[in-house]
Coordinates of C-alpha atoms in Angstrom, one line a residue:
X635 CA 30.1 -5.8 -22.8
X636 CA 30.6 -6.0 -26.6
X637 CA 31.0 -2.1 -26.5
X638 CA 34.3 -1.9 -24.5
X639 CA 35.6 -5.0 -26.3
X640 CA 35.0 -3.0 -29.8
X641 CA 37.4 -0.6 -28.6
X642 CA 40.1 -2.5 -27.7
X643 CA 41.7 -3.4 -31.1
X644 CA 40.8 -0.9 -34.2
X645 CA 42.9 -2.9 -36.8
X646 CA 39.6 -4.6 -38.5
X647 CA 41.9 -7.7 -40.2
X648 CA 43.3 -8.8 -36.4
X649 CA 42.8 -12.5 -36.6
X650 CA 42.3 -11.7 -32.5
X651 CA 40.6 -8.8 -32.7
X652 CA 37.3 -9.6 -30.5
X653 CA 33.8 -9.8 -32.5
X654 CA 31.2 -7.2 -32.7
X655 CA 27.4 -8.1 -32.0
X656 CA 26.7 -7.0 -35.8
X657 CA 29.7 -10.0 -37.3
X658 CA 28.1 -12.6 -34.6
X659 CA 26.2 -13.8 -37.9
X660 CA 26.6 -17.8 -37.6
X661 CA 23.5 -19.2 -36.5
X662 CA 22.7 -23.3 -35.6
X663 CA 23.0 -24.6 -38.7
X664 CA 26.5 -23.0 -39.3
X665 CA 27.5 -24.5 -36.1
X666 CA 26.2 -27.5 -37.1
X667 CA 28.2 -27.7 -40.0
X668 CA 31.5 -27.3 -38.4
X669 CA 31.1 -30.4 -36.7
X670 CA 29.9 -31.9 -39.9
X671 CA 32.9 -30.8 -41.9
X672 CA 34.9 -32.4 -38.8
X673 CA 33.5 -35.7 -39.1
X674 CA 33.2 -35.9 -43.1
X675 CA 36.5 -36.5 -44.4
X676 CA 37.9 -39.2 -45.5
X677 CA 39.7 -39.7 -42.4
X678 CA 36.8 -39.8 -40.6
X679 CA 34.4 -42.0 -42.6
X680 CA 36.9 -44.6 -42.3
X681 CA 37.7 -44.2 -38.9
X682 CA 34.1 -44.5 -37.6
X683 CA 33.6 -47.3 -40.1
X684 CA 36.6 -49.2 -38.7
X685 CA 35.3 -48.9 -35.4
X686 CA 32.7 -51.6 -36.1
X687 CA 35.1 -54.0 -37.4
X688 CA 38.2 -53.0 -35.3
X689 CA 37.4 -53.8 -31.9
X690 CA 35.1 -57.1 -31.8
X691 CA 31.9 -56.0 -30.5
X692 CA 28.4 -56.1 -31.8
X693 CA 27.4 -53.4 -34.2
X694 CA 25.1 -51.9 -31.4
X695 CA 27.4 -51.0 -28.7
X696 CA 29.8 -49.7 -30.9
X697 CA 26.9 -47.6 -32.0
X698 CA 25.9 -46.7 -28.8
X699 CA 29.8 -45.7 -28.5
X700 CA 29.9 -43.6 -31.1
X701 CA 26.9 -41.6 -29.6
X702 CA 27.9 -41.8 -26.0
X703 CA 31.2 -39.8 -27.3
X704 CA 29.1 -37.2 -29.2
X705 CA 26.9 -36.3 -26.7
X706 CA 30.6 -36.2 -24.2
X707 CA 32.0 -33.6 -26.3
X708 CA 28.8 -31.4 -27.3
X709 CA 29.3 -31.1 -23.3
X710 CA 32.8 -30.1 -23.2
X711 CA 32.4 -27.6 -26.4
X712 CA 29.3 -25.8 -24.4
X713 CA 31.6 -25.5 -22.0
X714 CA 34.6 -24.4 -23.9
X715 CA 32.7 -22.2 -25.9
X716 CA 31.1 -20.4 -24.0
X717 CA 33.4 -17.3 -23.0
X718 CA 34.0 -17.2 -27.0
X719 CA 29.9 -16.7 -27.7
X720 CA 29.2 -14.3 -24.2
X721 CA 32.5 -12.4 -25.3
X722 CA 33.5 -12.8 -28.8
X723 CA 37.0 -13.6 -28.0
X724 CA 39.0 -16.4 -29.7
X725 CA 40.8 -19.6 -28.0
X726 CA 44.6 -17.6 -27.2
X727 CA 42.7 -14.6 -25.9
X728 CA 40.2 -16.4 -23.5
X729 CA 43.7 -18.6 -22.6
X730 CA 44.7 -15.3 -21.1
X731 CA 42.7 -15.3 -18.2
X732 CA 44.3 -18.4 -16.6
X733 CA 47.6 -18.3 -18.0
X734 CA 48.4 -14.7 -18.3
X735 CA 48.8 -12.1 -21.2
X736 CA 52.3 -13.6 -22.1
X737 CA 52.0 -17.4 -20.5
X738 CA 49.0 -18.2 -23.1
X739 CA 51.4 -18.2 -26.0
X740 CA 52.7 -21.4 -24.7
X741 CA 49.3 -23.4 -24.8
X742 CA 48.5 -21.6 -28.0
X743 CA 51.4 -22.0 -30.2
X744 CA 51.2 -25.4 -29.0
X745 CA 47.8 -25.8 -30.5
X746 CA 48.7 -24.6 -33.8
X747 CA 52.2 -26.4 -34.3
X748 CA 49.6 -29.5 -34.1
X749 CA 47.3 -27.8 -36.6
X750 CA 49.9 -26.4 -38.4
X751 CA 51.3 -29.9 -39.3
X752 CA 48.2 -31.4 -40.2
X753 CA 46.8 -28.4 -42.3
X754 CA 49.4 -29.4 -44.7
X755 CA 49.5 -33.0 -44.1
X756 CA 45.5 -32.6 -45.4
X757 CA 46.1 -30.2 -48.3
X758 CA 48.4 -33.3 -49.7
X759 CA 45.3 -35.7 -49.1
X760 CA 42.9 -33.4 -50.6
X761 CA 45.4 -33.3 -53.8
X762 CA 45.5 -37.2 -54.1
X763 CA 42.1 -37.6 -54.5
X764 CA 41.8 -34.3 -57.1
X765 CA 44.9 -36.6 -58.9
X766 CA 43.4 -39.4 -59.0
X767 CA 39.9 -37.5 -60.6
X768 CA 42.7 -36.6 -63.4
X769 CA 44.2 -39.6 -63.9
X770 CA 40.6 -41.4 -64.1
X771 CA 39.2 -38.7 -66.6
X772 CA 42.4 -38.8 -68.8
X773 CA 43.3 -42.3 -68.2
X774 CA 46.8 -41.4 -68.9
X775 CA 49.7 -42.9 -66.3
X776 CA 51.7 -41.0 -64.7
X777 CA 55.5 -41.3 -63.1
X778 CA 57.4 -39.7 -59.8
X779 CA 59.1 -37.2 -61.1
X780 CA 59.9 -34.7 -58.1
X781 CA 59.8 -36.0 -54.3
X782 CA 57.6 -39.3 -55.0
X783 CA 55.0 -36.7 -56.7
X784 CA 54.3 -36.9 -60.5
X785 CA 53.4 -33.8 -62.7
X786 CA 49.7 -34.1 -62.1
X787 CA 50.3 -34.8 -58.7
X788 CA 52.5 -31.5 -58.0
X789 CA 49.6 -29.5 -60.3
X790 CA 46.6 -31.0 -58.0
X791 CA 48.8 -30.3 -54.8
X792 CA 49.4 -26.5 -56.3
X793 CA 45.7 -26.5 -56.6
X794 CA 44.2 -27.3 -53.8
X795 CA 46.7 -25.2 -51.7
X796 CA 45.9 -22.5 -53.2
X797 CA 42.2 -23.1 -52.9
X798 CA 42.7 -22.9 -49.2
X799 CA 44.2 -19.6 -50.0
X800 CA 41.3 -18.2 -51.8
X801 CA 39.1 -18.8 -48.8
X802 CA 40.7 -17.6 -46.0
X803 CA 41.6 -14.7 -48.0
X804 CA 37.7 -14.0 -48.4
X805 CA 37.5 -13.5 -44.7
X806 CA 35.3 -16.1 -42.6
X807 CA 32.1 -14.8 -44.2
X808 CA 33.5 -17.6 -47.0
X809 CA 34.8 -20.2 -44.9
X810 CA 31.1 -20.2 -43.3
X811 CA 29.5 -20.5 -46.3
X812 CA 32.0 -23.4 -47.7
X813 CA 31.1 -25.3 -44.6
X814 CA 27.6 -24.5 -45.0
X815 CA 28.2 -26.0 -48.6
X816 CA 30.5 -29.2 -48.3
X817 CA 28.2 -30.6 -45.1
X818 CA 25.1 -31.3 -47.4
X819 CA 26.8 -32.2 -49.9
X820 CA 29.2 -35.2 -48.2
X821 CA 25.8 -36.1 -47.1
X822 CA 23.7 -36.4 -50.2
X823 CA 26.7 -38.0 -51.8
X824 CA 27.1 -40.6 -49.2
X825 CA 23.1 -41.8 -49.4
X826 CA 23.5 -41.8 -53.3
X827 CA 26.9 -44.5 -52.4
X828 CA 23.9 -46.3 -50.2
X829 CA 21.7 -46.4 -52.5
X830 CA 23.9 -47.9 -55.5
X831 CA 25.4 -50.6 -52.8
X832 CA 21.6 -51.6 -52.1
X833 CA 20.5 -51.8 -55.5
X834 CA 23.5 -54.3 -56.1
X835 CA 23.1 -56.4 -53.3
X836 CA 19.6 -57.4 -54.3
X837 CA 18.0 -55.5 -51.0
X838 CA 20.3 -57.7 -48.4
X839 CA 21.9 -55.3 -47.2
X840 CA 19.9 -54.5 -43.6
X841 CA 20.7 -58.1 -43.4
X842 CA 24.2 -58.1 -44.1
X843 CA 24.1 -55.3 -41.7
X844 CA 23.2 -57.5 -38.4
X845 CA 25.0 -60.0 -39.4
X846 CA 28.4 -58.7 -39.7
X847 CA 28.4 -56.5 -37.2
X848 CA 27.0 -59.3 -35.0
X849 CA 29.2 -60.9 -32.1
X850 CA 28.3 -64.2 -31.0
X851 CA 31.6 -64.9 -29.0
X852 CA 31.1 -61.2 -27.1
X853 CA 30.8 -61.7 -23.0
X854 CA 29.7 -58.3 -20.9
X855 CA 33.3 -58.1 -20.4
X856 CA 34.9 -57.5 -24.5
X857 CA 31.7 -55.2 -25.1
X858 CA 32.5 -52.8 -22.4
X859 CA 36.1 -52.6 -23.1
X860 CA 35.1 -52.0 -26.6
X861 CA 32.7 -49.2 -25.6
X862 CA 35.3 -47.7 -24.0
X863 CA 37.9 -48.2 -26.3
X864 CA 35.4 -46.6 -29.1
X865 CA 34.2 -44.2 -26.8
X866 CA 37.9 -43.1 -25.9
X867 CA 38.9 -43.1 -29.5
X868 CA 36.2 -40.4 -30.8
X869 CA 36.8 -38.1 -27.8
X870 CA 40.7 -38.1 -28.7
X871 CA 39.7 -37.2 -32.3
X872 CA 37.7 -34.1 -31.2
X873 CA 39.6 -33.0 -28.7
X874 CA 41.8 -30.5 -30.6
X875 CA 38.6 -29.0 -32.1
X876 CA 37.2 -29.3 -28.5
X877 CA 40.0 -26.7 -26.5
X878 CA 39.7 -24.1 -29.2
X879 CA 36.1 -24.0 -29.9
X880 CA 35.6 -20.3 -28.8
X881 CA 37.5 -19.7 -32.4
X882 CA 34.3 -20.8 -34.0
X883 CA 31.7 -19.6 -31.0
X884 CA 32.8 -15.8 -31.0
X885 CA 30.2 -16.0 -34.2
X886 CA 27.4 -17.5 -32.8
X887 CA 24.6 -15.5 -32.7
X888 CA 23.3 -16.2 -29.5
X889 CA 24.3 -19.2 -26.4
X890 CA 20.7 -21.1 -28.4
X891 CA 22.6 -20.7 -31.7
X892 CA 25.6 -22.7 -30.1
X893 CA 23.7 -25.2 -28.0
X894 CA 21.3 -26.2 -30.9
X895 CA 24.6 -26.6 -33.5
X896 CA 26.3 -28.4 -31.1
X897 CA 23.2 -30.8 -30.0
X898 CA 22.4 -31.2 -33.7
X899 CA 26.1 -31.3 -35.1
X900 CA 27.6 -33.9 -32.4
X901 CA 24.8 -36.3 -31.4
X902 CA 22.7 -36.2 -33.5
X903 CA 25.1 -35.9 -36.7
X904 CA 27.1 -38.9 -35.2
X905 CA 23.9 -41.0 -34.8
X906 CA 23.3 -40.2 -38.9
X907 CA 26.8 -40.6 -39.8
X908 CA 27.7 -44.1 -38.1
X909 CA 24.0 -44.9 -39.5
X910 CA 25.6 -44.4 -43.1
X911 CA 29.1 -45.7 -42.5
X912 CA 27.6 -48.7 -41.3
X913 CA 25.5 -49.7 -43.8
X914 CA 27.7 -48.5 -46.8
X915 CA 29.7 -51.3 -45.3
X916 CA 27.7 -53.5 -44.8
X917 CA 26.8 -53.1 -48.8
X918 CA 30.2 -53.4 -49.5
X919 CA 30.9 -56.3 -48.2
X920 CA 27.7 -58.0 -49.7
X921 CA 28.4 -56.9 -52.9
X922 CA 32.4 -57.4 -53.4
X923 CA 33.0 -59.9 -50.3
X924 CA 34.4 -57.6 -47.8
X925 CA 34.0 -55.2 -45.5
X926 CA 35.9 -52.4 -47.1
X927 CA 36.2 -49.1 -45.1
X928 CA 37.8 -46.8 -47.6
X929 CA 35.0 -44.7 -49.5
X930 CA 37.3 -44.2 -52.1
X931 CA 37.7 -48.2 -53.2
X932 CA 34.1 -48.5 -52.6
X933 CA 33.8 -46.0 -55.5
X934 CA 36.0 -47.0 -57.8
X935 CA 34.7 -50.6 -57.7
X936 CA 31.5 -49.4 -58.7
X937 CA 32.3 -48.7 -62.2
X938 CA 30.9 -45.5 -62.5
X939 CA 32.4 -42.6 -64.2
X940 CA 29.5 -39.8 -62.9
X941 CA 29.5 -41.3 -59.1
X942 CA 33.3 -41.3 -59.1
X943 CA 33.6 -38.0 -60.6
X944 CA 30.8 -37.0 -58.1
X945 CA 32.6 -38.6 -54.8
X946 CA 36.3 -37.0 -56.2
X947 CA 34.4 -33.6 -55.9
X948 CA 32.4 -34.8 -52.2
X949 CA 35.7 -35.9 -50.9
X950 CA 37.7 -32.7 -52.1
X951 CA 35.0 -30.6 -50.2
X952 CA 34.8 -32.7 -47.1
X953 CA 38.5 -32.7 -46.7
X954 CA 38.9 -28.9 -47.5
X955 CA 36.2 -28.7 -44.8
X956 CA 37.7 -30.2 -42.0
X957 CA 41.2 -28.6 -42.8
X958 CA 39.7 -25.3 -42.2
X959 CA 37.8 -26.3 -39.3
X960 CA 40.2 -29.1 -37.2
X961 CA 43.6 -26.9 -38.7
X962 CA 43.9 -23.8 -40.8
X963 CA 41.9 -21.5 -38.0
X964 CA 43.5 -23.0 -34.9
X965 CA 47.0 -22.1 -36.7
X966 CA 46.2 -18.9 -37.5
X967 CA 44.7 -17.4 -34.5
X968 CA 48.0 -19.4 -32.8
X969 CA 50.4 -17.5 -35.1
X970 CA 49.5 -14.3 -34.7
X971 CA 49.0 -14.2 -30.7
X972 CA 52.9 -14.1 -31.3
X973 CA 52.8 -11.0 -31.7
X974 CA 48.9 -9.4 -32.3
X975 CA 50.1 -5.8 -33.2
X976 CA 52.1 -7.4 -36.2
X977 CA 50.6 -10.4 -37.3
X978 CA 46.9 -9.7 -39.0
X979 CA 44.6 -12.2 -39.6
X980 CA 46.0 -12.3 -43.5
X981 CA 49.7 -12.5 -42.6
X982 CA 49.3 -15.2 -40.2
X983 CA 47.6 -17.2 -43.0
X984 CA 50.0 -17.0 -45.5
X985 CA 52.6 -18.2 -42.2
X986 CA 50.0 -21.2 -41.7
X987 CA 49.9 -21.8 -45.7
X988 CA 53.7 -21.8 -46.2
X989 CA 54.6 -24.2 -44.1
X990 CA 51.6 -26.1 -45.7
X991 CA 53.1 -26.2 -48.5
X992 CA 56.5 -27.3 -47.0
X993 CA 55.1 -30.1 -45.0
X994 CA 52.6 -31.5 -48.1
X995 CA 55.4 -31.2 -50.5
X996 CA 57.6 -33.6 -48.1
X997 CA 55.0 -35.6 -47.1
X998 CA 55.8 -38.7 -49.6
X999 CA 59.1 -38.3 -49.8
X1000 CA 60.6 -37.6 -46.6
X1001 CA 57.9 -37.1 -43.5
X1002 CA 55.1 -40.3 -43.8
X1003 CA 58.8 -41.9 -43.8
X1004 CA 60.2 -41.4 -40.8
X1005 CA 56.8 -41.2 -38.9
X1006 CA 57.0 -37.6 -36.9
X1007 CA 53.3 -38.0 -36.7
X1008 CA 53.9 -39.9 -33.8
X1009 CA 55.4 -36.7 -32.3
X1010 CA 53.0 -34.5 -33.3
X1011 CA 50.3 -36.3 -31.5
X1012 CA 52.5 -36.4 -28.6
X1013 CA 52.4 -32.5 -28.6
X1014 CA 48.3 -32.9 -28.9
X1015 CA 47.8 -34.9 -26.0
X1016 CA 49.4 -31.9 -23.7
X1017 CA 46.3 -30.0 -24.9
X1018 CA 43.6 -32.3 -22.8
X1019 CA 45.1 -30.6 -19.2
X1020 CA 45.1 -27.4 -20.5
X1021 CA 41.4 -27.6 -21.3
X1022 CA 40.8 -28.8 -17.7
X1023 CA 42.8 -25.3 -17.0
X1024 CA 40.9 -22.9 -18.8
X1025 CA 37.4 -24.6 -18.0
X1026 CA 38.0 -24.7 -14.5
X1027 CA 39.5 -21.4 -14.0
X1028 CA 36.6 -19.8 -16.1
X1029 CA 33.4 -21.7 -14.0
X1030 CA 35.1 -21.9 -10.9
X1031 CA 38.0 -19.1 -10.3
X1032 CA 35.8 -16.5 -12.5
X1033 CA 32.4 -17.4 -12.4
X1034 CA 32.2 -16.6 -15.9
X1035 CA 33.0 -13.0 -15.3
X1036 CA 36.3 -11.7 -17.6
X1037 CA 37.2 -8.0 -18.4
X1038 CA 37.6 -7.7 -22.0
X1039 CA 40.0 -4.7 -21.8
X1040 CA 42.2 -6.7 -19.7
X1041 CA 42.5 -9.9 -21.9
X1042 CA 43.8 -7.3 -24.8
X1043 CA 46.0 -5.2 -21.7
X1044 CA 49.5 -6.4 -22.9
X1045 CA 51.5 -4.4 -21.1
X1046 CA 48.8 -4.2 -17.6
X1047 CA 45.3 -5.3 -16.7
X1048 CA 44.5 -7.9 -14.0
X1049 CA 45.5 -10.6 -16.0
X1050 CA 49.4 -9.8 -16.9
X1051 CA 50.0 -11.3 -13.5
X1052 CA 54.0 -11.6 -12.8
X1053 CA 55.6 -10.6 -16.6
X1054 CA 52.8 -11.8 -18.2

């Protein structure tokens, strides 16, 4: 199977080209830190830790939420994933089979204009927090001077979209071992925050714990719809990840590699992760009388130079993580199923990384004002029926049989259909 798929495209720096058995290198633990990197960002610390405060229901159910969601998607992405793993073929080119050679452009353009605008939406976030490690170290202040940025600002920005650069331009062999990196790491980080909050709350914070997240008011009523509110919530933020997961399955090493990462990344990860975010702030509020969900203010209240310059570092990593994961390979692979005889797997980075830098560099001035966000999201949400498509018409049209000739057949092939 891999042998007549090897043959099909000769240019070795296709972003489509389809894998060989001897790149499928990624085993569980890689696969476990996509998800990781997925969850860890800022963005996503703070979400799951406003989930216990957000939708008044006891700490447990919205635990049992969070979990209920995890073990939803690890579901969906063995599903999804699986052509990617038995085939080594990447989200547009599995999209072939049930929309034709031409007619998957559609759902995977759509993909990465969503990815597209929130790989450089994050490359902005990632500068902030490498700004305000500056700014902290220097103590120096610092005015707008271009576009609501400052000088330090713009330098950070320049920085870290480069960074992204660097990697891709490695080849995924990096971008697996940065995951591999930054999912540790956030973690490590996160149980030294724990730790500080305990020792400054004098050992109440298990305490704390049940009693914030405590609701004596709740009826059977307010804590279902807040499970399913919750529940609802997580499974909207993994669905992008969730359509395009062969992009990431094609280098599996096996279907155990996949199912093991994805068991121990979604589940299991999410029952560690809400553990943590939970009692980080519960800590928080003990020690500086409220419940505050940004990691980032828990940090700088602490007063410490080594933990903050420690966390700036953690969050840069996490946020760099997720980027790649959530947005810069989604774009890419999008891009260049434009045209796959043009656009290599390079090319259509530096495509993804220029309008990074475009949509970053307006983001204070001109886009977070007039809130196209909304829009994008919009644009997301038309990706949940096409995931219904391509499962379907994989289990149930195909059986899980495909040709791999025929899903690189352009021009022919059973599945060019009527013009493509």
């Amino acid at each position: 199977m891999q042998t007549n798929s090897d043959a099909v495209i000769s240019d070795e720096d296709s972003a489509l080209r389809p894998i060989t058995r001897k790149e499928k290198t990624w085993g569980s633990f890689a696969i476990f830190n996509v998800w990781a990197n997925d969850i860890q960002s800022l963005f996503g610390y703070t979400l799951v830790a406003s989930l216990f405060i957000s939708f008044g229901v006891s700490g447990w159910t919205a635990f049992i939420a969070l979990i209920a969601a995890g073990l939803f998607v690890m579901c969906m992405v063995n599903l999804s994933g699986a052509a990617g793993e038995r085939y080594g073929i990447s989200y547009p080119v599995f999209a072939r089979a049930s929309m034709g050679t031409a007619g998957a452009k559609l759902p995977a353009i759509l993909r990465a204009v969503v990815a597209v605008f929130w790989f450089g939406a994050q490359v902005y976030f990632v500068s902030t927090a490498l700004a305000l490690l500056i700014k902290s170290v220097t103590g120096a202040q610092y005015e707008a001077m271009f576009l609501g940025l400052s000088g330090v600002d713009w330098v950070a920005f320049l920085f870290v979209w480069g960074f992204h650069i660097f990697i891709f331009w490695r080849g995924m062999n990096w971008v697996e071992g940065f995951l591999n990196l930054a999912g540790p790491f956030v973690y490590a980080v996160m149980i030294a925050l724990l730790i500080v909050l305990w020792n400054k709350s004098d050992g109440k914070l298990l305490s704390a714990a049940q009693t914030i997240f405590a609701n004596l008011n709740a009826t059977w009523k307010t804590e279902m719809s807040g499970f399913v509110a919750i529940f609802g919530t997580m499974v909207a933020y993994f669905a992008a990840v969730m359509i395009n997961f062969s992009d990431f399955s094609r280098f599996a090493k096996d279907k155990q590699a996949m199912v093991v990462g994805n068991l121990w990344g979604l589940p299991m990860n999410m029952i560690l992760f809400s553990a943590l975010a939970l009692l980080t702030t519960a800590g928080a509020a003990v020690v500086y009388g409220e419940a505050i969900i940004n990691p980032t203010e828990i940090v700088e209240r602490s007063d410490s130079v080594f933990l903050g310059i420690i966390a700036a570092i953690t969050f840069f990593a996490a946020t760099v993580g997720i980027n790649l994961v959530a947005n810069f390979i989604p774009a890419v692979n999008g891009i260049a199923n434009l045209s796959p005889s043009t656009i290599s797997f390079r090319k259509a980075g530096l495509i993804t990384s220029g309008f990074a830098l475009v949509i970053g560099g307006l983001w204070t001035a001109v886009i977070s004002q007039i809130g196209i966000a909304g829009f994008v999201n919009t644009l997301g949400a038309t990706l949940a029926p096409l995931f219904g498509i391509l499962v379907v018409d994989y289990y149930v049209v195909r059986k899980q049989e495909l040709s791999s000739v025929d899903l690189y057949s352009m021009e022919a092939g059973q599945y060019h259909y009527r013009k493509g």
